[in-house]
PDB file of C-alpha atoms and ligand atoms in Angstrom:
ATOM      1  CA  MET A 968      40.589-166.089 141.115  1.00 83.00           C
ATOM      2  CA  ASN A 969      41.362-164.951 144.675  1.00 95.00           C
ATOM      3  CA  LYS A 970      44.472-162.852 145.109  1.00 98.00           C
ATOM      4  CA  VAL A 971      47.309-164.559 146.976  1.00 98.00           C
ATOM      5  CA  VAL A 972      49.215-162.925 149.824  1.00 98.00           C
ATOM      6  CA  ILE A 973      52.186-164.275 151.771  1.00 99.00           C
ATOM      7  CA  ILE A 974      52.845-162.711 155.171  1.00 99.00           C
ATOM      8  CA  THR A 975      55.881-163.188 157.418  1.00 98.00           C
ATOM      9  CA  GLY A 976      55.626-162.848 161.203  1.00 98.00           C
ATOM     10  CA  ALA A 977      51.914-163.690 161.206  1.00 98.00           C
ATOM     11  CA  SER A 978      51.845-165.342 164.641  1.00 98.00           C
ATOM     12  CA  SER A 979      51.254-162.093 166.528  1.00 98.00           C
ATOM     13  CA  GLY A 980      50.758-158.344 166.386  1.00 98.00           C
ATOM     14  CA  ILE A 981      50.661-156.527 163.047  1.00 98.00           C
ATOM     15  CA  GLY A 982      51.259-159.650 160.941  1.00 98.00           C
ATOM     16  CA  ASN A 983      48.505-161.598 162.674  1.00 98.00           C
ATOM     17  CA  GLU A 984      45.947-158.801 162.275  1.00 98.00           C
ATOM     18  CA  SER A 985      46.978-158.301 158.641  1.00 99.00           C
ATOM     19  CA  ALA A 986      46.477-162.003 157.894  1.00 98.00           C
ATOM     20  CA  LYS A 987      42.980-161.839 159.418  1.00 98.00           C
ATOM     21  CA  LEU A 988      42.052-158.736 157.448  1.00 98.00           C
ATOM     22  CA  PHE A 989      43.373-160.113 154.149  1.00 98.00           C
ATOM     23  CA  ALA A 990      41.364-163.305 154.747  1.00 98.00           C
ATOM     24  CA  GLN A 991      38.235-161.264 155.499  1.00 98.00           C
ATOM     25  CA  ASN A 992      38.818-159.369 152.237  1.00 98.00           C
ATOM     26  CA  GLY A 993      38.793-162.555 150.165  1.00 98.00           C
ATOM     27  CA  TYR A 994      42.546-163.105 149.734  1.00 98.00           C
ATOM     28  CA  ARG A 995      44.079-166.555 149.818  1.00 98.00           C
ATOM     29  CA  VAL A 996      46.470-166.086 152.736  1.00 98.00           C
ATOM     30  CA  PHE A 997      49.738-167.927 153.356  1.00 99.00           C
ATOM     31  CA  ALA A 998      50.543-166.951 156.935  1.00 99.00           C
ATOM     32  CA  THR A 999      54.087-167.720 158.060  1.00 99.00           C
ATOM     33  CA  ALA A1000      56.065-167.558 161.317  1.00 98.00           C
ATOM     34  CA  ARG A1001      58.269-169.823 163.411  1.00 98.00           C
ATOM     35  CA  SER A1002      55.374-170.821 165.656  1.00 98.00           C
ATOM     36  CA  LEU A1003      52.551-172.747 163.973  1.00 98.00           C
ATOM     37  CA  ASP A1004      50.759-173.076 167.309  1.00 98.00           C
ATOM     38  CA  ARG A1005      50.333-169.342 167.522  1.00 98.00           C
ATOM     39  CA  MET A1006      48.633-169.232 164.109  1.00 98.00           C
ATOM     40  CA  LYS A1007      45.738-171.586 164.954  1.00 98.00           C
ATOM     41  CA  ASP A1008      43.414-168.556 165.001  1.00 97.00           C
ATOM     42  CA  LEU A1009      44.369-167.907 161.374  1.00 98.00           C
ATOM     43  CA  GLU A1010      43.767-171.511 160.322  1.00 98.00           C
ATOM     44  CA  ALA A1011      40.265-171.153 161.707  1.00 96.00           C
ATOM     45  CA  LEU A1012      39.769-168.246 159.267  1.00 98.00           C
ATOM     46  CA  GLY A1013      40.926-170.316 156.295  1.00 98.00           C
ATOM     47  CA  CYS A1014      44.535-169.094 156.158  1.00 98.00           C
ATOM     48  CA  ILE A1015      47.189-171.635 155.206  1.00 98.00           C
ATOM     49  CA  THR A1016      49.869-171.582 157.884  1.00 98.00           C
ATOM     50  CA  VAL A1017      53.478-172.385 157.099  1.00 98.00           C
ATOM     51  CA  ARG A1018      56.464-172.608 159.435  1.00 98.00           C
ATOM     52  CA  LEU A1019      59.126-170.116 158.399  1.00 98.00           C
ATOM     53  CA  ASP A1020      62.201-168.851 160.201  1.00 98.00           C
ATOM     54  CA  VAL A1021      63.459-166.024 158.010  1.00 98.00           C
ATOM     55  CA  THR A1022      67.011-166.454 159.336  1.00 98.00           C
ATOM     56  CA  ASP A1023      67.293-170.099 158.315  1.00 98.00           C
ATOM     57  CA  GLU A1024      67.959-170.883 154.641  1.00 98.00           C
ATOM     58  CA  ALA A1025      66.676-174.475 154.957  1.00 98.00           C
ATOM     59  CA  SER A1026      63.471-173.222 156.550  1.00 98.00           C
ATOM     60  CA  ILE A1027      63.021-170.643 153.759  1.00 98.00           C
ATOM     61  CA  GLN A1028      63.517-173.295 151.065  1.00 98.00           C
ATOM     62  CA  GLN A1029      61.109-175.701 152.762  1.00 98.00           C
ATOM     63  CA  ALA A1030      58.447-173.045 153.359  1.00 98.00           C
ATOM     64  CA  PHE A1031      58.450-171.869 149.738  1.00 98.00           C
ATOM     65  CA  GLN A1032      58.427-175.422 148.436  1.00 98.00           C
ATOM     66  CA  GLN A1033      55.279-175.908 150.496  1.00 98.00           C
ATOM     67  CA  ILE A1034      53.736-172.629 149.298  1.00 98.00           C
ATOM     68  CA  PHE A1035      54.623-173.072 145.613  1.00 98.00           C
ATOM     69  CA  ALA A1036      53.206-176.612 145.659  1.00 98.00           C
ATOM     70  CA  GLN A1037      49.857-174.922 146.316  1.00 98.00           C
ATOM     71  CA  THR A1038      50.083-171.771 144.199  1.00 98.00           C
ATOM     72  CA  ASP A1039      51.965-170.459 141.226  1.00 96.00           C
ATOM     73  CA  GLN A1040      50.700-166.980 141.819  1.00 97.00           C
ATOM     74  CA  VAL A1041      51.900-164.436 144.401  1.00 98.00           C
ATOM     75  CA  ASP A1042      50.085-161.114 144.234  1.00 98.00           C
ATOM     76  CA  VAL A1043      51.324-159.630 147.497  1.00 99.00           C
ATOM     77  CA  LEU A1044      54.231-160.287 149.857  1.00 99.00           C
ATOM     78  CA  VAL A1045      54.120-158.626 153.269  1.00 99.00           C
ATOM     79  CA  ASN A1046      57.577-158.637 154.855  1.00 99.00           C
ATOM     80  CA  ASN A1047      56.574-158.044 158.443  1.00 98.00           C
ATOM     81  CA  ALA A1048      58.678-160.375 160.659  1.00 98.00           C
ATOM     82  CA  GLY A1049      60.914-158.354 162.932  1.00 98.00           C
ATOM     83  CA  PHE A1050      62.135-157.740 166.453  1.00 97.00           C
ATOM     84  CA  SER A1051      64.197-155.232 168.398  1.00 96.00           C
ATOM     85  CA  GLN A1052      67.567-156.111 169.875  1.00 96.00           C
ATOM     86  CA  ASN A1053      67.816-153.770 172.854  1.00 95.00           C
ATOM     87  CA  GLY A1054      71.176-152.817 174.324  1.00 96.00           C
ATOM     88  CA  PHE A1055      73.685-149.990 174.323  1.00 96.00           C
ATOM     89  CA  LEU A1056      76.174-150.231 171.494  1.00 97.00           C
ATOM     90  CA  GLU A1057      79.199-150.988 173.690  1.00 97.00           C
ATOM     91  CA  GLU A1058      77.352-153.994 175.137  1.00 96.00           C
ATOM     92  CA  LEU A1059      76.380-155.548 171.810  1.00 97.00           C
ATOM     93  CA  THR A1060      78.467-158.369 170.377  1.00 96.00           C
ATOM     94  CA  PRO A1061      78.822-158.870 166.622  1.00 97.00           C
ATOM     95  CA  GLN A1062      76.444-161.845 167.037  1.00 96.00           C
ATOM     96  CA  HIS A1063      73.743-159.592 168.507  1.00 96.00           C
ATOM     97  CA  LEU A1064      74.102-157.154 165.639  1.00 97.00           C
ATOM     98  CA  ARG A1065      74.204-159.909 163.039  1.00 98.00           C
ATOM     99  CA  TYR A1066      71.077-161.580 164.376  1.00 97.00           C
ATOM    100  CA  GLN A1067      69.231-158.239 164.365  1.00 98.00           C
ATOM    101  CA  PHE A1068      70.101-157.816 160.699  1.00 98.00           C
ATOM    102  CA  ASP A1069      69.503-161.515 159.938  1.00 98.00           C
ATOM    103  CA  VAL A1070      65.857-161.184 160.951  1.00 98.00           C
ATOM    104  CA  ASN A1071      64.961-157.605 159.986  1.00 98.00           C
ATOM    105  CA  VAL A1072      67.076-157.182 156.842  1.00 98.00           C
ATOM    106  CA  PHE A1073      68.775-160.275 155.370  1.00 98.00           C
ATOM    107  CA  GLY A1074      65.778-162.528 156.078  1.00 98.00           C
ATOM    108  CA  LEU A1075      63.493-160.022 154.394  1.00 98.00           C
ATOM    109  CA  VAL A1076      65.764-159.909 151.350  1.00 98.00           C
ATOM    110  CA  ARG A1077      65.910-163.726 151.073  1.00 98.00           C
ATOM    111  CA  VAL A1078      62.115-164.056 151.311  1.00 98.00           C
ATOM    112  CA  THR A1079      61.724-161.310 148.705  1.00 99.00           C
ATOM    113  CA  GLN A1080      64.137-163.111 146.383  1.00 98.00           C
ATOM    114  CA  MET A1081      61.968-166.233 146.652  1.00 98.00           C
ATOM    115  CA  VAL A1082      58.853-164.481 145.299  1.00 98.00           C
ATOM    116  CA  LEU A1083      60.418-162.156 142.720  1.00 98.00           C
ATOM    117  CA  PRO A1084      60.738-164.768 139.916  1.00 98.00           C
ATOM    118  CA  LYS A1085      56.986-165.533 140.162  1.00 98.00           C
ATOM    119  CA  MET A1086      56.112-161.842 140.179  1.00 98.00           C
ATOM    120  CA  ARG A1087      58.442-161.076 137.255  1.00 98.00           C
ATOM    121  CA  GLN A1088      56.927-163.914 135.273  1.00 98.00           C
ATOM    122  CA  ALA A1089      53.407-162.652 135.957  1.00 98.00           C
ATOM    123  CA  ARG A1090      54.608-159.079 135.296  1.00 98.00           C
ATOM    124  CA  ARG A1091      52.797-157.909 138.410  1.00 98.00           C
ATOM    125  CA  GLY A1092      53.014-158.078 142.165  1.00 98.00           C
ATOM    126  CA  ARG A1093      53.307-155.941 145.227  1.00 98.00           C
ATOM    127  CA  ILE A1094      55.919-156.120 147.984  1.00 99.00           C
ATOM    128  CA  ILE A1095      55.040-154.431 151.246  1.00 99.00           C
ATOM    129  CA  ASN A1096      57.913-154.002 153.696  1.00 99.00           C
ATOM    130  CA  VAL A1097      57.083-153.190 157.292  1.00 98.00           C
ATOM    131  CA  GLY A1098      59.646-150.607 158.315  1.00 98.00           C
ATOM    132  CA  SER A1099      59.194-148.053 161.060  1.00 98.00           C
ATOM    133  CA  VAL A1100      59.311-144.354 161.722  1.00 97.00           C
ATOM    134  CA  GLY A1101      62.345-145.583 163.698  1.00 97.00           C
ATOM    135  CA  GLY A1102      64.048-145.755 160.281  1.00 98.00           C
ATOM    136  CA  GLU A1103      64.318-141.975 160.482  1.00 97.00           C
ATOM    137  CA  PHE A1104      65.537-141.371 164.044  1.00 96.00           C
ATOM    138  CA  THR A1105      67.357-143.336 166.720  1.00 96.00           C
ATOM    139  CA  THR A1106      66.685-143.970 170.388  1.00 93.00           C
ATOM    140  CA  PRO A1107      69.617-144.722 172.687  1.00 94.00           C
ATOM    141  CA  GLY A1108      69.534-148.364 173.813  1.00 95.00           C
ATOM    142  CA  ALA A1109      67.976-149.518 170.535  1.00 95.00           C
ATOM    143  CA  SER A1110      70.413-148.404 167.849  1.00 96.00           C
ATOM    144  CA  ALA A1111      70.763-151.962 166.467  1.00 97.00           C
ATOM    145  CA  TYR A1112      67.037-151.988 165.734  1.00 98.00           C
ATOM    146  CA  HIS A1113      67.018-148.479 164.305  1.00 98.00           C
ATOM    147  CA  ALA A1114      70.010-149.301 162.092  1.00 98.00           C
ATOM    148  CA  SER A1115      68.093-152.281 160.677  1.00 98.00           C
ATOM    149  CA  LYS A1116      65.090-150.083 159.878  1.00 98.00           C
ATOM    150  CA  TYR A1117      67.319-147.386 158.338  1.00 98.00           C
ATOM    151  CA  ALA A1118      68.751-150.146 156.138  1.00 98.00           C
ATOM    152  CA  LEU A1119      65.233-151.090 155.095  1.00 98.00           C
ATOM    153  CA  GLU A1120      64.566-147.537 153.891  1.00 98.00           C
ATOM    154  CA  SER A1121      67.427-147.803 151.416  1.00 98.00           C
ATOM    155  CA  LEU A1122      66.791-151.406 150.359  1.00 98.00           C
ATOM    156  CA  THR A1123      63.131-150.628 149.746  1.00 98.00           C
ATOM    157  CA  ASP A1124      63.995-147.572 147.634  1.00 98.00           C
ATOM    158  CA  GLY A1125      66.508-149.575 145.588  1.00 98.00           C
ATOM    159  CA  LEU A1126      64.154-152.503 145.054  1.00 98.00           C
ATOM    160  CA  ARG A1127      61.302-150.192 144.044  1.00 98.00           C
ATOM    161  CA  GLN A1128      63.462-148.618 141.343  1.00 98.00           C
ATOM    162  CA  GLU A1129      64.791-152.001 140.158  1.00 98.00           C
ATOM    163  CA  VAL A1130      61.568-153.992 139.801  1.00 98.00           C
ATOM    164  CA  ASN A1131      59.146-151.346 138.566  1.00 98.00           C
ATOM    165  CA  GLN A1132      60.179-152.378 135.019  1.00 98.00           C
ATOM    166  CA  PHE A1133      58.584-155.799 135.705  1.00 98.00           C
ATOM    167  CA  GLY A1134      55.290-154.321 136.891  1.00 98.00           C
ATOM    168  CA  ILE A1135      56.147-154.933 140.551  1.00 98.00           C
ATOM    169  CA  GLN A1136      55.355-152.212 143.083  1.00 98.00           C
ATOM    170  CA  VAL A1137      57.221-151.820 146.357  1.00 98.00           C
ATOM    171  CA  VAL A1138      55.832-150.085 149.423  1.00 98.00           C
ATOM    172  CA  LEU A1139      57.248-149.169 152.825  1.00 98.00           C
ATOM    173  CA  ILE A1140      54.957-149.120 155.857  1.00 98.00           C
ATOM    174  CA  LYS A1141      56.142-146.863 158.662  1.00 98.00           C
ATOM    175  CA  PRO A1142      54.148-147.046 161.885  1.00 98.00           C
ATOM    176  CA  GLY A1143      54.869-145.197 165.117  1.00 96.00           C
ATOM    177  CA  GLY A1144      54.497-147.185 168.378  1.00 94.00           C
ATOM    178  CA  VAL A1145      52.060-150.103 168.160  1.00 96.00           C
ATOM    179  CA  GLU A1146      50.559-152.044 171.071  1.00 95.00           C
ATOM    180  CA  THR A1147      51.940-155.552 170.374  1.00 95.00           C
ATOM    181  CA  GLU A1148      54.358-158.003 172.002  1.00 94.00           C
ATOM    182  CA  PHE A1149      57.200-156.213 170.253  1.00 94.00           C
ATOM    183  CA  VAL A1150      58.388-154.096 173.190  1.00 89.00           C
ATOM    184  CA  SER A1151      58.046-156.765 175.872  1.00 87.00           C
ATOM    185  CA  ASN A1152      59.952-159.136 173.581  1.00 90.00           C
ATOM    186  CA  SER A1153      62.695-156.539 173.129  1.00 90.00           C
ATOM    187  CA  THR A1154      63.413-156.387 176.849  1.00 83.00           C
ATOM    188  CA  ALA A1155      64.130-160.124 176.762  1.00 84.00           C
ATOM    189  CA  PHE A1156      66.865-159.392 174.253  1.00 81.00           C
ATOM    190  CA  TYR A1157      69.194-157.262 176.407  1.00 88.00           C
ATOM    191  CA  PRO A1158      72.794-158.433 176.225  1.00 92.00           C
ATOM    192  CA  GLU A1159      74.724-159.305 179.385  1.00 91.00           C
ATOM    193  CA  PRO A1160      76.103-156.162 181.056  1.00 93.00           C
ATOM    194  CA  ILE A1161      79.763-155.485 180.326  1.00 95.00           C
ATOM    195  CA  ASP A1162      82.429-155.082 183.060  1.00 96.00           C
ATOM    196  CA  GLY A1163      81.304-152.665 185.765  1.00 96.00           C
ATOM    197  CA  ASN A1164      77.836-152.343 184.178  1.00 96.00           C
ATOM    198  CA  PRO A1165      78.361-148.692 183.110  1.00 96.00           C
ATOM    199  CA  TYR A1166      74.933-148.604 181.412  1.00 96.00           C
ATOM    200  CA  GLY A1167      73.099-150.227 184.356  1.00 95.00           C
ATOM    201  CA  ASP A1168      71.225-147.089 185.404  1.00 94.00           C
ATOM    202  CA  TRP A1169      70.221-146.261 181.821  1.00 93.00           C
ATOM    203  CA  ARG A1170      69.145-149.841 181.201  1.00 92.00           C
ATOM    204  CA  GLN A1171      66.822-149.610 184.210  1.00 92.00           C
ATOM    205  CA  ARG A1172      65.464-146.251 183.059  1.00 91.00           C
ATOM    206  CA  PHE A1173      64.936-147.511 179.516  1.00 90.00           C
ATOM    207  CA  THR A1174      63.235-150.690 180.760  1.00 89.00           C
ATOM    208  CA  ASN A1175      60.917-148.585 182.968  1.00 88.00           C
ATOM    209  CA  MET A1176      60.099-146.368 179.998  1.00 87.00           C
ATOM    210  CA  LEU A1177      59.430-149.317 177.695  1.00 86.00           C
ATOM    211  CA  ALA A1178      57.103-150.845 180.281  1.00 85.00           C
ATOM    212  CA  THR A1179      54.655-148.032 179.587  1.00 85.00           C
ATOM    213  CA  VAL A1180      55.500-146.772 176.130  1.00 80.00           C
ATOM    214  CA  VAL A1181      53.245-149.002 174.020  1.00 74.00           C
ATOM    215  CA  ASP A1182      50.532-149.508 176.625  1.00 78.00           C
ATOM    216  CA  SER A1183      47.763-147.251 175.319  1.00 75.00           C
ATOM    217  CA  GLN A1184      46.372-146.910 178.878  1.00 78.00           C
ATOM    218  CA  LYS A1185      49.656-145.641 180.320  1.00 77.00           C
ATOM    219  CA  SER A1186      51.659-144.139 177.487  1.00 77.00           C
ATOM    220  CA  SER A1187      52.369-140.460 177.092  1.00 75.00           C
ATOM    221  CA  PHE A1188      52.737-141.103 173.323  1.00 79.00           C
ATOM    222  CA  PRO A1189      49.908-141.715 170.855  1.00 86.00           C
ATOM    223  CA  ILE A1190      49.851-145.496 170.385  1.00 93.00           C
ATOM    224  CA  LEU A1191      48.417-147.423 167.460  1.00 96.00           C
ATOM    225  CA  THR A1192      46.586-150.727 167.556  1.00 96.00           C
ATOM    226  CA  PRO A1193      47.889-153.514 165.300  1.00 98.00           C
ATOM    227  CA  VAL A1194      44.499-153.436 163.539  1.00 98.00           C
ATOM    228  CA  GLU A1195      45.083-149.810 162.506  1.00 98.00           C
ATOM    229  CA  VAL A1196      48.400-150.792 160.915  1.00 98.00           C
ATOM    230  CA  ALA A1197      46.858-153.892 159.289  1.00 98.00           C
ATOM    231  CA  GLU A1198      44.180-151.694 157.708  1.00 98.00           C
ATOM    232  CA  VAL A1199      46.851-149.581 156.023  1.00 98.00           C
ATOM    233  CA  ILE A1200      48.735-152.694 154.860  1.00 99.00           C
ATOM    234  CA  VAL A1201      45.584-154.098 153.233  1.00 98.00           C
ATOM    235  CA  GLN A1202      44.865-150.678 151.710  1.00 98.00           C
ATOM    236  CA  ALA A1203      48.433-150.517 150.330  1.00 98.00           C
ATOM    237  CA  ALA A1204      47.906-153.964 148.787  1.00 98.00           C
ATOM    238  CA  ALA A1205      44.624-153.003 147.126  1.00 98.00           C
ATOM    239  CA  GLU A1206      45.092-149.402 145.958  1.00 97.00           C
ATOM    240  CA  PRO A1207      45.631-149.219 142.190  1.00 96.00           C
ATOM    241  CA  GLU A1208      48.462-146.704 142.673  1.00 97.00           C
ATOM    242  CA  PRO A1209      49.966-147.269 146.132  1.00 98.00           C
ATOM    243  CA  GLN A1210      52.089-144.660 147.855  1.00 98.00           C
ATOM    244  CA  THR A1211      55.778-145.445 148.182  1.00 98.00           C
ATOM    245  CA  ARG A1212      55.600-144.811 151.938  1.00 98.00           C
ATOM    246  CA  TYR A1213      52.757-144.890 154.442  1.00 98.00           C
ATOM    247  CA  ARG A1214      53.550-143.056 157.686  1.00 98.00           C
ATOM    248  CA  ILE A1215      50.982-144.300 160.180  1.00 98.00           C
ATOM    249  CA  GLY A1216      49.925-142.370 163.288  1.00 96.00           C
ATOM    250  CA  GLU A1217      50.822-139.056 164.830  1.00 95.00           C
ATOM    251  CA  THR A1218      54.378-140.018 165.871  1.00 93.00           C
ATOM    252  CA  ALA A1219      55.223-141.189 162.374  1.00 96.00           C
ATOM    253  CA  GLN A1220      53.849-137.955 160.920  1.00 95.00           C
ATOM    254  CA  THR A1221      55.436-135.499 163.345  1.00 95.00           C
ATOM    255  CA  MET A1222      58.796-136.949 164.477  1.00 94.00           C
ATOM    256  CA  PRO A1223      60.619-136.709 161.127  1.00 94.00           C
ATOM    257  CA  GLN A1224      59.441-133.088 160.757  1.00 95.00           C
ATOM    258  CA  LEU A1225      60.520-132.277 164.295  1.00 95.00           C
ATOM    259  CA  LYS A1226      63.924-133.834 163.668  1.00 96.00           C
ATOM    260  CA  GLY A1227      64.301-131.821 160.477  1.00 96.00           C
ATOM    261  CA  SER A1228      63.543-128.611 162.346  1.00 97.00           C
ATOM    262  CA  MET A1229      66.203-129.151 165.050  1.00 97.00           C
ATOM    263  CA  SER A1230      69.965-129.445 165.182  1.00 98.00           C
ATOM    264  CA  ASP A1231      71.333-132.936 165.896  1.00 97.00           C
ATOM    265  CA  LYS A1232      72.296-131.883 169.401  1.00 97.00           C
ATOM    266  CA  GLU A1233      68.870-130.442 170.141  1.00 97.00           C
ATOM    267  CA  PHE A1234      67.260-133.657 168.896  1.00 96.00           C
ATOM    268  CA  ASP A1235      69.659-135.752 171.044  1.00 95.00           C
ATOM    269  CA  GLY A1236      68.457-133.793 174.095  1.00 95.00           C
ATOM    270  CA  LEU A1237      64.844-134.425 173.165  1.00 92.00           C
ATOM    271  CA  MET A1238      65.442-138.183 172.753  1.00 92.00           C
ATOM    272  CA  LEU A1239      67.238-138.445 176.089  1.00 94.00           C
ATOM    273  CA  LYS A1240      64.367-136.689 177.859  1.00 91.00           C
ATOM    274  CA  GLN A1241      61.510-138.388 175.980  1.00 86.00           C
ATOM    275  CA  PHE A1242      62.902-141.843 176.627  1.00 86.00           C
ATOM    276  CA  GLY A1243      63.585-141.138 180.292  1.00 87.00           C
ATOM    277  CA  PHE A1244      67.409-141.204 180.254  1.00 90.00           C
ATOM    278  CA  ILE A1245      67.636-137.740 181.778  1.00 89.00           C
ATOM    279  CA  ASP A1246      65.122-136.017 184.021  1.00 83.00           C
ATOM    280  CA  GLY A1247      63.270-132.920 183.018  1.00 71.00           C
TER     281      GLY A1247
HETATM  282  P1  LIG B1997      55.347-158.878 167.410  1.00 57.71           P
HETATM  283  O1  LIG B1997      53.958-158.913 167.935  1.00 57.71           O
HETATM  284  O2  LIG B1997      56.480-159.189 168.333  1.00 57.71           O
HETATM  285  O3  LIG B1997      55.431-159.801 166.105  1.00 57.71           O
HETATM  286  C1  LIG B1997      56.644-160.124 165.492  1.00 57.71           C
HETATM  287  C2  LIG B1997      56.431-161.263 164.526  1.00 57.71           C
HETATM  288  O4  LIG B1997      57.702-161.554 163.896  1.00 57.71           O
HETATM  289  C3  LIG B1997      55.974-162.533 165.205  1.00 57.71           C
HETATM  290  O5  LIG B1997      54.928-163.119 164.443  1.00 57.71           O
HETATM  291  C4  LIG B1997      57.203-163.438 165.204  1.00 57.71           C
HETATM  292  O6  LIG B1997      56.775-164.787 165.054  1.00 57.71           O
HETATM  293  C5  LIG B1997      57.922-162.958 163.938  1.00 57.71           C
HETATM  294  N1  LIG B1997      59.344-163.287 163.947  1.00 57.71           N
HETATM  295  C6  LIG B1997      60.299-162.900 164.822  1.00 57.71           C
HETATM  296  N2  LIG B1997      61.478-163.463 164.514  1.00 57.71           N
HETATM  297  C7  LIG B1997      61.258-164.216 163.399  1.00 57.71           C
HETATM  298  C8  LIG B1997      62.067-165.041 162.589  1.00 57.71           C
HETATM  299  N3  LIG B1997      63.368-165.264 162.864  1.00 57.71           N
HETATM  300  N4  LIG B1997      61.509-165.663 161.497  1.00 57.71           N
HETATM  301  C9  LIG B1997      60.196-165.489 161.217  1.00 57.71           C
HETATM  302  N5  LIG B1997      59.373-164.723 161.959  1.00 57.71           N
HETATM  303  C10 LIG B1997      59.900-164.103 163.039  1.00 57.71           C
HETATM  304  O7  LIG B1997      55.689-157.410 166.842  1.00 57.71           O
HETATM  305  P2  LIG B1997      54.934-156.398 165.851  1.00 57.71           P
HETATM  306  O8  LIG B1997      54.865-155.106 166.547  1.00 57.71           O
HETATM  307  O9  LIG B1997      53.700-156.986 165.295  1.00 57.71           O
HETATM  308  O10 LIG B1997      56.074-156.265 164.743  1.00 57.71           O
HETATM  309  C11 LIG B1997      55.863-156.523 163.375  1.00 57.71           C
HETATM  310  C12 LIG B1997      56.723-155.559 162.569  1.00 57.71           C
HETATM  311  O11 LIG B1997      56.336-154.213 162.842  1.00 57.71           O
HETATM  312  C13 LIG B1997      58.231-155.645 162.877  1.00 57.71           C
HETATM  313  O12 LIG B1997      58.953-155.620 161.657  1.00 57.71           O
HETATM  314  C14 LIG B1997      58.486-154.368 163.678  1.00 57.71           C
HETATM  315  O13 LIG B1997      59.801-153.901 163.527  1.00 57.71           O
HETATM  316  C15 LIG B1997      57.480-153.418 163.049  1.00 57.71           C
HETATM  317  N6  LIG B1997      57.120-152.267 163.896  1.00 57.71           N
HETATM  318  C16 LIG B1997      56.618-152.447 165.138  1.00 57.71           C
HETATM  319  C17 LIG B1997      56.307-151.330 165.924  1.00 57.71           C
HETATM  320  C18 LIG B1997      55.766-151.474 167.319  1.00 57.71           C
HETATM  321  O14 LIG B1997      55.806-150.479 168.089  1.00 57.71           O
HETATM  322  N7  LIG B1997      55.227-152.607 167.709  1.00 57.71           N
HETATM  323  C19 LIG B1997      56.523-150.038 165.421  1.00 57.71           C
HETATM  324  C20 LIG B1997      57.034-149.891 164.128  1.00 57.71           C
HETATM  325  C21 LIG B1997      57.326-151.010 163.371  1.00 57.71           C
HETATM  326  P3  LIG B1997      57.486-166.093 165.649  1.00 57.71           P
HETATM  327  O15 LIG B1997      58.152-165.692 166.920  1.00 57.71           O
HETATM  328  O16 LIG B1997      56.386-167.092 165.791  1.00 57.71           O
HETATM  329  O17 LIG B1997      58.426-166.475 164.557  1.00 57.71           O
END
């Protein structure tokens, strides 16, 4: 019987390419996202598309009712849906922070809780969480996002230890920058400036930086394609003994080491320069 994979955030970028690659590798793919229209390409490849907003309990219940009406088996869950709430911490309201965590953390936990009973019953399954190398360092102007990915590091470690007894393996995928809609979407998420707009100059500098950072033609960083990340996700699903973490690309390999070799203040200086907040 074909293996079954459920993917969140399959309407674009890494999730979309992963769904395609799983389908090409013979998996039965349940591809989910809020936008069904943007998953027509996946339907054409035989994927079953399901509307799912990971922040909405009713949508989660409905989506899994639909999925479990068609399969009793879940071999792989790829928790990929995510976005970045840009903004400097003083500008962010509790609602901004909550929504960031609703999508990237709480939504992921709820979706995971939906599949765990099936996996426990089958005494096998694999959960692949898409984190980021940004779960190991923080860029000014995006600390809400980084905090959500730091949280994922811990939740993934805890879950891995808890469900191994049921034959369920848990993996964390940690890419560096990837050329997707992720960054352009993040700029749409800036909060309103606060009184006097004290971060106005930095917002402009950060926006300018982001305009080039994941464009492989313009970036001064090594940038991954979503296909490269999808290939590692499919590999992590298939390997008999998966790694606990997959750091993908040069940035993901080198940044944590660089951070470990510097003092916090030295690393702060590097971040401010690399992300264009200060000249030099
Ligand atoms: P993307 O192209 O913007 O795709 C994000 C996906 O998440 C979309 O399919 C979107 O679909 C879905 N999504 C957003 N909010 C959702 C919600 N409330 N409920 C369900 N789905 C939702 O970005 P990407 O780069 O492929 O990002 C995928 C993952 O990779 C994210 O977790 C991101 O943090 C991580 N990542 C990205 C990079 C990068 O540089 N791009 C680097 C490291 C890690 P709908 O809008 O249709 O719902």
